[in-house]
Amino acid sequence: MPIKKAAYKALRQNKKRALKNKAVKNKIKSLEKKFAKEIKNKDKAKLQAVFLQIQKALDKAVKNEIIKKNKASRKKSRLSKFLRQIDSVKS
């Protein structure tokens, strides 16, 4: 446990920030699960909508330094690959 007042405050801030970061990461994970569900349903319109939500959430997480830029880019790239595959199958 911290001894100094400033160290105790830093610990409180860290806990609060960790909770916020975890909430954002959980939101991204739940959107990815929703995306996977829509892939199985092969509903192109819903899939596109969920993809846009994921992109927005990832970009916001990068802006707030919750996840790294390259990780977000990699996730968006892989998800867009699935989206393109669904488009080519439907056509």
Coordinates of C-alpha atoms in Angstrom, one line a residue:
M1 CA 0.0 0.0 0.0
P2 CA 1.2 3.5 -0.8
I3 CA 2.5 5.6 2.1
K4 CA 2.4 9.1 0.7
K5 CA -0.7 11.0 -0.2
A6 CA 0.3 11.5 -3.8
A7 CA 1.0 7.8 -4.2
Y8 CA -2.4 6.9 -2.8
K9 CA -4.0 9.4 -5.2
A10 CA -2.1 7.9 -8.1
L11 CA -3.3 4.4 -7.1
R12 CA -7.0 5.6 -7.0
Q13 CA -6.6 7.2 -10.5
N14 CA -5.0 4.1 -11.8
K15 CA -7.9 1.9 -10.6
K16 CA -10.4 4.3 -12.1
R17 CA -8.6 4.4 -15.5
A18 CA -8.3 0.6 -15.5
L19 CA -12.0 0.3 -15.1
K20 CA -12.7 2.7 -18.0
N21 CA -10.2 0.9 -20.2
K22 CA -11.6 -2.5 -19.4
A23 CA -15.1 -1.2 -20.3
V24 CA -13.9 0.0 -23.7
K25 CA -12.1 -3.3 -24.4
N26 CA -15.2 -5.3 -23.4
K27 CA -17.3 -3.2 -25.8
I28 CA -14.9 -3.9 -28.7
K29 CA -14.9 -7.7 -27.8
S30 CA -18.7 -7.7 -27.7
L31 CA -18.9 -6.0 -31.1
E32 CA -16.5 -8.5 -32.5
K33 CA -18.7 -11.3 -31.3
K34 CA -21.7 -9.6 -32.8
F35 CA -19.8 -9.4 -36.1
A36 CA -19.0 -13.1 -36.0
K37 CA -22.7 -13.9 -35.4
E38 CA -23.7 -11.8 -38.4
I39 CA -21.1 -13.6 -40.5
K40 CA -22.9 -16.9 -39.7
N41 CA -26.2 -15.3 -40.6
K42 CA -24.7 -13.8 -43.8
D43 CA -26.8 -10.7 -43.5
K44 CA -24.7 -8.1 -45.5
A45 CA -26.5 -5.0 -44.3
K46 CA -26.2 -5.8 -40.6
L47 CA -22.7 -7.0 -41.1
Q48 CA -21.7 -3.6 -42.7
A49 CA -23.4 -1.7 -39.8
V50 CA -21.6 -3.7 -37.1
F51 CA -18.3 -3.3 -39.0
L52 CA -18.7 0.5 -39.0
Q53 CA -19.4 0.4 -35.2
I54 CA -16.2 -1.7 -34.6
Q55 CA -14.2 0.7 -36.7
K56 CA -15.5 3.7 -34.7
A57 CA -14.8 1.9 -31.4
L58 CA -11.3 1.0 -32.4
D59 CA -10.5 4.4 -33.6
K60 CA -11.7 6.0 -30.4
A61 CA -9.7 3.5 -28.3
V62 CA -6.6 4.4 -30.3
K63 CA -7.3 8.1 -29.8
N64 CA -7.5 7.6 -26.1
E65 CA -4.4 5.4 -26.1
I66 CA -6.3 2.3 -24.8
I67 CA -5.0 0.1 -27.5
K68 CA -2.1 0.5 -29.9
K69 CA -2.5 1.9 -33.4
N70 CA -1.2 -1.2 -35.2
K71 CA -3.4 -3.6 -33.2
A72 CA -6.5 -1.6 -34.2
S73 CA -5.3 -1.5 -37.8
R74 CA -4.7 -5.3 -37.8
K75 CA -8.2 -5.9 -36.4
K76 CA -9.9 -3.7 -38.9
S77 CA -7.9 -5.3 -41.8
R78 CA -8.9 -8.8 -40.7
L79 CA -12.6 -7.9 -40.2
S80 CA -12.7 -6.1 -43.6
K81 CA -11.3 -9.3 -45.2
F82 CA -14.3 -11.2 -43.8
L83 CA -16.6 -8.5 -45.1
R84 CA -15.1 -8.7 -48.6
Q85 CA -15.4 -12.5 -48.6
I86 CA -19.1 -12.2 -47.8
D87 CA -19.5 -9.7 -50.6
S88 CA -17.9 -12.0 -53.1
V89 CA -20.0 -14.9 -52.1
K90 CA -23.2 -12.9 -52.3
S91 CA -22.4 -11.5 -55.8

